[in-house]
Amino acid sequence: MVQETLSRQAPASPIKKIAQRLEVRMLLLALLIAVCLSLLSPYFLTKSNIFNLLDQSVVIGIVAVGMTFVILTGGIDLSVGSVAGLTGIILGLSLQHVPIVPAIGIAVAAGGFIGLISGTLITVFGLAPFVVTLGVMAIGRSLAYIFSGQTAISNIPDGMQAIVYTNVLGIPSNVLFLIVLYLAAWAYLTYTKGGRTIYAVGSNKEAARAAGLNTTFYSILPYVLSGAFAAVAITFSISQLLSADPLMGNGMELDAIAAVVIGGASLFGGRGSMFGTLIGVLIMVMIRNGLNLMGVSPFWQGTAIGTIIILALLVERLVSSRVSR
Amino acid sequence: MQPNLAPVAEADVSPLLVARGITKTFDRTRALQGADFELREGEVHGLLGANGAGKSTLSKVISGHYTLDSGDLSYRGHEIRLRSTRDALRIGIAIVMQETSLVPDLTVLENIFLPELGRPGRLDYSQLRQRGQEILNDLGQGDSLPFDWEVRRLSSAQKQLVEIAKALGVRAKLLIFDEPTASLSPGEAERLFDIMARLRDTGHGLVFVSHRLEEVFAITDRVTVLREGRTVMNARETASLSQADLIRAMVGAELGAIYERKEAHIQQIDAPVALEVRNLSSTPAVRDVSFSVRKGEILGIGGLVGAGRSETVEAIFGLRPRTGGEVVLNGKSLRGDSPQTSIRAGLGFVAEDRRTQNIVPDLSVKENLLLAHLGAHRGFFCSYASRERKVKELLAGLGMPEDRLMDASMLNFSGGMQQKIIIARWLLLEPKVLILDEPTKGVDIGTRASIYTMLRDIAAQGVALVVVSSDFEELLGLSDRVVVMSDGRTTADLPSAMLDEESLTLLAAPRTSMVRNTEMLNELARAHDGAGFWGLIEGDRLICLNAVASNPALDPGFKAGEARELAATRIPEALRRREPVFVAEPDGERTTLVVPMTSPRGHDLGWVGLSLPTDRPLPAPETIKSRIDTMAATL
C-alpha cells in the first residue's frame, strides 16, 4: 500500500535536485556577470579592484544579514536606511561624550530598540510589516535631521579608523568582520532552534505555533537584529568617512532587499539563505562597480541595476517553474 | 429557461454533459486519471467515492474551477473548454459549495444577483427583488429568505439556499451539489432534497456529490463511482444497486472491513483518566464541553460541521483562548495558554488542515518530523541527534525508506503519507494524550486503513486518543466511546457499540431543531402535567435525544444524551409495546404513549413518548400524534 502511494509520484533526478537550489543558479549568474565585466573592463579582475569590491560589500552586506532574517519570517524592513542614518547621528553625538566602544554600543542598542518597537507592533498588534517599517522609516530620517541640527557631524575621533584600516592576516578588518558575520548567521540559521524557528515561522507560522515553537519571540527578533545591524553597518561607514551625515543610509533598504531577493529568498518567507544573500550582495556590488569602471553615468546606473534585477528574477521565475514542482 | 418543463420520458433523454477520460494532476499527485461521467437532463446523478477518490476534483473541473489536463468535456452535444467558473456559468453550469462563493457582508438579494453587479448600467433593485421572489417560489421556498439580511447572519441551510438561488439567477441548467448536507440537520437535508427534486422535475441536471449512502439512495436516479481518480462504476441506475454494491465499488473488492472491531478494549474501562475536560468554553464557538478519556482509550468527538469540535480541541491544546472551564491532564491542571506548555505537559495535537496547520513546506521531511521535538525542546541548538533512534524506529513502522527523510518537501508525498508523518511527529515525543482532528481528511482509502491500524497500536500502548471526525462511519468504527457535540455543547457521551450512523446524525442535530422539539415536548408535558421524551430505540436499548418533565414525579429515568436498557427505565412496558395507545406501567403510577416520528419524506426520526399521571382523563392519541407530525415537518 505504501509502495503504491510512493510510486504515484515521479522521482527527481540528481541534476534536477541541484538545479532546484536557487543559490546554485544565482552563483552561476554571479560568475556570468563577473566574466562579462572582466571582458568589458580589463581593470575589473585586478587585485586592487577585488579588494575594492569587497570593501564596498561590507556596509550593504551587514544590512542584508538583518534583512535576510526579516524576509525569512515573511516580513520586510523598509526602515533600515533611516535607522542607519539615525543611529549614525546617535553614534556621532555619543562620540562627543564617551569613548568609542560605549558609543558604538549606544548606537547599536538604539538600532535594536527601534527594531524591537517595529517587531512588537507587527507581531503583537498584527500590523502590516510594510506599513509599520514605512512609518519608522519616516520617523527615523526626521529624527536624524533634528538630532544632527541638519548638518554633518565631522569631528569624529581618528581612532574610529582603526575599525576599518586594520589588517588581520592580510585581510582588512571590515571584510573579515563581514565574513565572520555571515558564517555566524549561517550557523545560527542552520543549527539552532532559533534559526530553524525563523524558517518555520516564515514558511507556516500557524503550523510552527501548533508544534510548540515560540513564534512571537522569533517573529520580533529579526526586526531587532535588522535595526542593530543597520547601526553596525553605519559604524563602518562613519569610520571610513570620519563624518556622520543625517542623509546617510538613504536608499540602503532597497539595495538590501534587492540583494536578499536576488539571493533567492522568497518575500513570502521561509525560503532563503545566508549564502544566497552573500551572492546577492556581490552581484549588486559587482554591477555597480562594473558600471563605474565603464564610465556609465551615475544617473543611468539606477536604470541598469533595476533592469538587471528584474531580468534576473524574471529568468529565475521561468527557470524555477520548470525545475521544481 | 428551456421550454421542456414537462417531466422528460426515459427514452428521449439526451445527455446534458459528457466527460470522457478526464485527467488532472496537482504537483505530483494524480487526482484524476481517466474519469468518465455522463449527466442527463432531469436527473439527480450521484457522484460517489471515498475521500481522495477525485469526486471534488471532477466537480471542480466541470464547474470551471480547475482546467483539465486532458480528456473531453461536451455540454449539450458541443465540445467545451472551460477556462474559468465564469465560462462555466455563462453556459449554465453552476456549483453549490459550502458557503464559499458568498460575500458575507452583502445582502441576500445582492448575493443572489452577484453576477449582475458586475454588469455595466444601473441596478433595478425592485426588479431584482421580484425576480428573486420568483426563483424562491419556483423552489417552493417563497418566504424562507429575508432578502435584506446580510448573508453572515444566515444559517448554513439558508446560505445554501442563497447559493442555489444564485445559480438559478443566471439560469443555470446544470447544478453540482458538493457535499451539500455536511452541515445540515436531518430536517434541513430533507428540505434540500425537496428542492433538488423540484429542480429535477423542471429539467435541470443535478450532480450530487456525497459519501453518505442513505442520502444517495434517497435522492439520486443514477450513480457514478470514482476510485483513485478513475470511474469504476459508470452511470448505473440507483434502483438496481444495493448498499453493498456501492461500498464494494468505492473501496475496491480487496478491502472488506477496514474497521476491525476490537473486543480487548472493553476491559480497559477502569484505566486511569488521562484527560478530563470540565465545562470548557471558548466563545463563541465553544459553550459548554465536558468529557474525559482514559489511558488506552479512543474517544471520538462527533457532530456536524460547525458544531465547534475543532474549536474545542484547539482550546484544549492552547491554540485558542479559553473563556471558562478546566482541563486536567494526568491529574494536573493544564492552563492552555500556549501549545508549548501543553506539549511539554504531554499533549499532542494533529490539527485538522494538513496544509495550513501542520506542514511547514519549506522545511525538509526530517525537520517536519522533528518540528514538535523542536517545540518541546529547551536549549539553544536543535538536538535532532537525541531523537535519532526513535526516528528510525518510527520510520520502520511507517514503511518509509530512510532516504526519503532528506526530501526537500513534504508536498511530494501522498496525503496519506503526509498524515502519517504528522502523526509520527507527535509519537516522537511519546505523548500521554494525542488529539487528532479529522485524521483521514484527504487520505485515500488504502492508507486510511493503515492509519486506523496505527492509531489502534498507539492506543494499545496506553496513549489516550481523542479523534474528531465528521465521518460517522469512521467515528463509530474507530472509537470506543463517542462524545457528540452540537452548537458548542456536548450533547451525548455513549459507547460506540450502542450507536449507529443514524442515531449519531440525530444526536448531532443542530440546536435549532432541538429547540423546536423541546418546545413541543414542553407544551405537551405542561398541557397534561406529564413528562415527554424523544429517543431512538434499538433492540432493547433506548438512546434519549431529548427529555422534559413538567411533573417531576413522572421523570422517565433517563436524560438527553443517555442510553438505557428498556427494562432499566421507569416506563419499560410502554417502550416495549410501542402501541398507538396509552400503556399503563404495572406499578400504576403513570401511563405512556410512545409513537414513531417520521419526516414528511418518510424518514425515521425515532420515537416520541408522553407519560401522564393515571388519575386524569387521557387525551386522544391521534391529536398527540398529529402534533408530533406537524413538528417533525419543521425539523
PDB file of C-alpha atoms in Angstrom, chain A residues 119-234:
ATOM      1  CA  GLY A 119       8.698  43.968  15.621  1.00  0.00           C
ATOM      2  CA  THR A 120       6.285  44.308  18.528  1.00  0.00           C
ATOM      3  CA  LEU A 121       3.854  46.426  16.532  1.00  0.00           C
ATOM      4  CA  ILE A 122       3.964  43.888  13.721  1.00  0.00           C
ATOM      5  CA  THR A 123       3.819  40.676  15.735  1.00  0.00           C
ATOM      6  CA  VAL A 124       1.796  41.530  18.818  1.00  0.00           C
ATOM      7  CA  PHE A 125      -0.565  44.090  17.323  1.00  0.00           C
ATOM      8  CA  GLY A 126      -0.789  42.422  13.937  1.00  0.00           C
ATOM      9  CA  LEU A 127       0.075  45.464  11.840  1.00  0.00           C
ATOM     10  CA  ALA A 128       1.469  45.017   8.330  1.00  0.00           C
ATOM     11  CA  PRO A 129       5.304  44.998   8.265  1.00  0.00           C
ATOM     12  CA  PHE A 130       5.314  47.182   5.186  1.00  0.00           C
ATOM     13  CA  VAL A 131       3.296  49.922   6.843  1.00  0.00           C
ATOM     14  CA  VAL A 132       4.999  49.832  10.244  1.00  0.00           C
ATOM     15  CA  THR A 133       8.509  49.995   8.846  1.00  0.00           C
ATOM     16  CA  LEU A 134       7.437  52.654   6.343  1.00  0.00           C
ATOM     17  CA  GLY A 135       6.312  54.760   9.293  1.00  0.00           C
ATOM     18  CA  VAL A 136       9.508  54.075  11.226  1.00  0.00           C
ATOM     19  CA  MET A 137      11.460  54.986   8.088  1.00  0.00           C
ATOM     20  CA  ALA A 138       9.895  58.448   8.033  1.00  0.00           C
ATOM     21  CA  ILE A 139      10.322  58.959  11.772  1.00  0.00           C
ATOM     22  CA  GLY A 140      13.945  57.784  11.739  1.00  0.00           C
ATOM     23  CA  ARG A 141      15.003  60.122   8.965  1.00  0.00           C
ATOM     24  CA  SER A 142      13.228  63.047  10.527  1.00  0.00           C
ATOM     25  CA  LEU A 143      14.849  62.436  13.928  1.00  0.00           C
ATOM     26  CA  ALA A 144      18.234  62.097  12.258  1.00  0.00           C
ATOM     27  CA  TYR A 145      17.879  65.637  10.896  1.00  0.00           C
ATOM     28  CA  ILE A 146      16.631  67.003  14.213  1.00  0.00           C
ATOM     29  CA  PHE A 147      19.339  65.351  16.339  1.00  0.00           C
ATOM     30  CA  SER A 148      22.096  66.439  13.963  1.00  0.00           C
ATOM     31  CA  GLY A 149      20.877  70.012  13.590  1.00  0.00           C
ATOM     32  CA  GLN A 150      20.635  69.447   9.819  1.00  0.00           C
ATOM     33  CA  THR A 151      24.382  69.298   9.360  1.00  0.00           C
ATOM     34  CA  ALA A 152      27.003  66.594   9.219  1.00  0.00           C
ATOM     35  CA  ILE A 153      28.933  65.797  12.393  1.00  0.00           C
ATOM     36  CA  SER A 154      32.527  65.841  11.228  1.00  0.00           C
ATOM     37  CA  ASN A 155      34.626  65.891  14.396  1.00  0.00           C
ATOM     38  CA  ILE A 156      34.733  62.095  14.663  1.00  0.00           C
ATOM     39  CA  PRO A 157      37.812  60.856  16.601  1.00  0.00           C
ATOM     40  CA  ASP A 158      40.518  59.404  14.336  1.00  0.00           C
ATOM     41  CA  GLY A 159      40.565  56.267  16.483  1.00  0.00           C
ATOM     42  CA  MET A 160      37.452  55.148  14.638  1.00  0.00           C
ATOM     43  CA  GLN A 161      39.594  54.488  11.566  1.00  0.00           C
ATOM     44  CA  ALA A 162      41.108  51.500  13.309  1.00  0.00           C
ATOM     45  CA  ILE A 163      37.825  49.706  12.757  1.00  0.00           C
ATOM     46  CA  VAL A 164      38.378  49.720   9.012  1.00  0.00           C
ATOM     47  CA  TYR A 165      42.066  50.147   8.442  1.00  0.00           C
ATOM     48  CA  THR A 166      43.467  47.270  10.476  1.00  0.00           C
ATOM     49  CA  ASN A 167      44.693  44.236   8.605  1.00  0.00           C
ATOM     50  CA  VAL A 168      44.377  40.778  10.106  1.00  0.00           C
ATOM     51  CA  LEU A 169      46.330  38.115   8.182  1.00  0.00           C
ATOM     52  CA  GLY A 170      46.320  40.448   5.203  1.00  0.00           C
ATOM     53  CA  ILE A 171      42.563  40.825   5.222  1.00  0.00           C
ATOM     54  CA  PRO A 172      41.068  44.234   6.041  1.00  0.00           C
ATOM     55  CA  SER A 173      39.200  44.106   9.327  1.00  0.00           C
ATOM     56  CA  ASN A 174      35.891  45.193   7.855  1.00  0.00           C
ATOM     57  CA  VAL A 175      35.953  42.411   5.271  1.00  0.00           C
ATOM     58  CA  LEU A 176      36.945  39.940   7.941  1.00  0.00           C
ATOM     59  CA  PHE A 177      34.041  41.111  10.077  1.00  0.00           C
ATOM     60  CA  LEU A 178      31.688  40.546   7.169  1.00  0.00           C
ATOM     61  CA  ILE A 179      32.980  37.022   6.612  1.00  0.00           C
ATOM     62  CA  VAL A 180      32.686  36.111  10.297  1.00  0.00           C
ATOM     63  CA  LEU A 181      29.221  37.654  10.476  1.00  0.00           C
ATOM     64  CA  TYR A 182      27.986  35.617   7.511  1.00  0.00           C
ATOM     65  CA  LEU A 183      29.431  32.410   8.942  1.00  0.00           C
ATOM     66  CA  ALA A 184      27.833  33.083  12.312  1.00  0.00           C
ATOM     67  CA  ALA A 185      24.484  33.985  10.774  1.00  0.00           C
ATOM     68  CA  TRP A 186      24.579  30.880   8.587  1.00  0.00           C
ATOM     69  CA  ALA A 187      25.399  28.654  11.580  1.00  0.00           C
ATOM     70  CA  TYR A 188      22.642  30.268  13.608  1.00  0.00           C
ATOM     71  CA  LEU A 189      20.040  29.780  10.904  1.00  0.00           C
ATOM     72  CA  THR A 190      21.107  26.212  10.213  1.00  0.00           C
ATOM     73  CA  TYR A 191      21.947  24.658  13.551  1.00  0.00           C
ATOM     74  CA  THR A 192      19.994  26.381  16.260  1.00  0.00           C
ATOM     75  CA  LYS A 193      16.458  26.121  17.454  1.00  0.00           C
ATOM     76  CA  GLY A 194      16.019  29.856  16.917  1.00  0.00           C
ATOM     77  CA  GLY A 195      17.250  29.704  13.345  1.00  0.00           C
ATOM     78  CA  ARG A 196      15.003  26.820  12.406  1.00  0.00           C
ATOM     79  CA  THR A 197      12.099  28.562  14.104  1.00  0.00           C
ATOM     80  CA  ILE A 198      12.694  31.635  11.939  1.00  0.00           C
ATOM     81  CA  TYR A 199      12.392  29.463   8.825  1.00  0.00           C
ATOM     82  CA  ALA A 200       9.321  27.698  10.185  1.00  0.00           C
ATOM     83  CA  VAL A 201       7.633  30.987  11.092  1.00  0.00           C
ATOM     84  CA  GLY A 202       8.095  32.274   7.569  1.00  0.00           C
ATOM     85  CA  SER A 203       7.017  29.047   5.937  1.00  0.00           C
ATOM     86  CA  ASN A 204       3.925  28.334   8.007  1.00  0.00           C
ATOM     87  CA  LYS A 205       3.509  30.298  11.195  1.00  0.00           C
ATOM     88  CA  GLU A 206       0.359  28.508  12.261  1.00  0.00           C
ATOM     89  CA  ALA A 207       1.958  25.084  11.987  1.00  0.00           C
ATOM     90  CA  ALA A 208       5.030  26.330  13.824  1.00  0.00           C
ATOM     91  CA  ARG A 209       2.892  27.601  16.683  1.00  0.00           C
ATOM     92  CA  ALA A 210       0.890  24.393  16.822  1.00  0.00           C
ATOM     93  CA  ALA A 211       4.146  22.457  17.127  1.00  0.00           C
ATOM     94  CA  GLY A 212       5.018  24.482  20.215  1.00  0.00           C
ATOM     95  CA  LEU A 213       7.580  26.853  18.732  1.00  0.00           C
ATOM     96  CA  ASN A 214       7.819  30.342  20.204  1.00  0.00           C
ATOM     97  CA  THR A 215       6.620  32.155  17.130  1.00  0.00           C
ATOM     98  CA  THR A 216       6.104  35.520  18.834  1.00  0.00           C
ATOM     99  CA  PHE A 217       9.682  35.835  20.065  1.00  0.00           C
ATOM    100  CA  TYR A 218      11.220  34.694  16.807  1.00  0.00           C
ATOM    101  CA  SER A 219       8.987  36.986  14.761  1.00  0.00           C
ATOM    102  CA  ILE A 220      10.212  40.016  16.723  1.00  0.00           C
ATOM    103  CA  LEU A 221      13.892  39.038  16.949  1.00  0.00           C
ATOM    104  CA  PRO A 222      14.641  39.568  13.226  1.00  0.00           C
ATOM    105  CA  TYR A 223      13.495  43.203  13.406  1.00  0.00           C
ATOM    106  CA  VAL A 224      15.693  43.786  16.460  1.00  0.00           C
ATOM    107  CA  LEU A 225      18.664  42.280  14.601  1.00  0.00           C
ATOM    108  CA  SER A 226      17.841  44.261  11.499  1.00  0.00           C
ATOM    109  CA  GLY A 227      17.860  47.545  13.431  1.00  0.00           C
ATOM    110  CA  ALA A 228      21.035  46.625  15.299  1.00  0.00           C
ATOM    111  CA  PHE A 229      22.856  45.572  12.116  1.00  0.00           C
ATOM    112  CA  ALA A 230      21.849  48.818  10.425  1.00  0.00           C
ATOM    113  CA  ALA A 231      23.684  50.598  13.248  1.00  0.00           C
ATOM    114  CA  VAL A 232      26.714  48.295  12.887  1.00  0.00           C
ATOM    115  CA  ALA A 233      26.800  48.930   9.140  1.00  0.00           C
ATOM    116  CA  ILE A 234      26.715  52.698   9.542  1.00  0.00           C
TER     117      ILE A 234
END
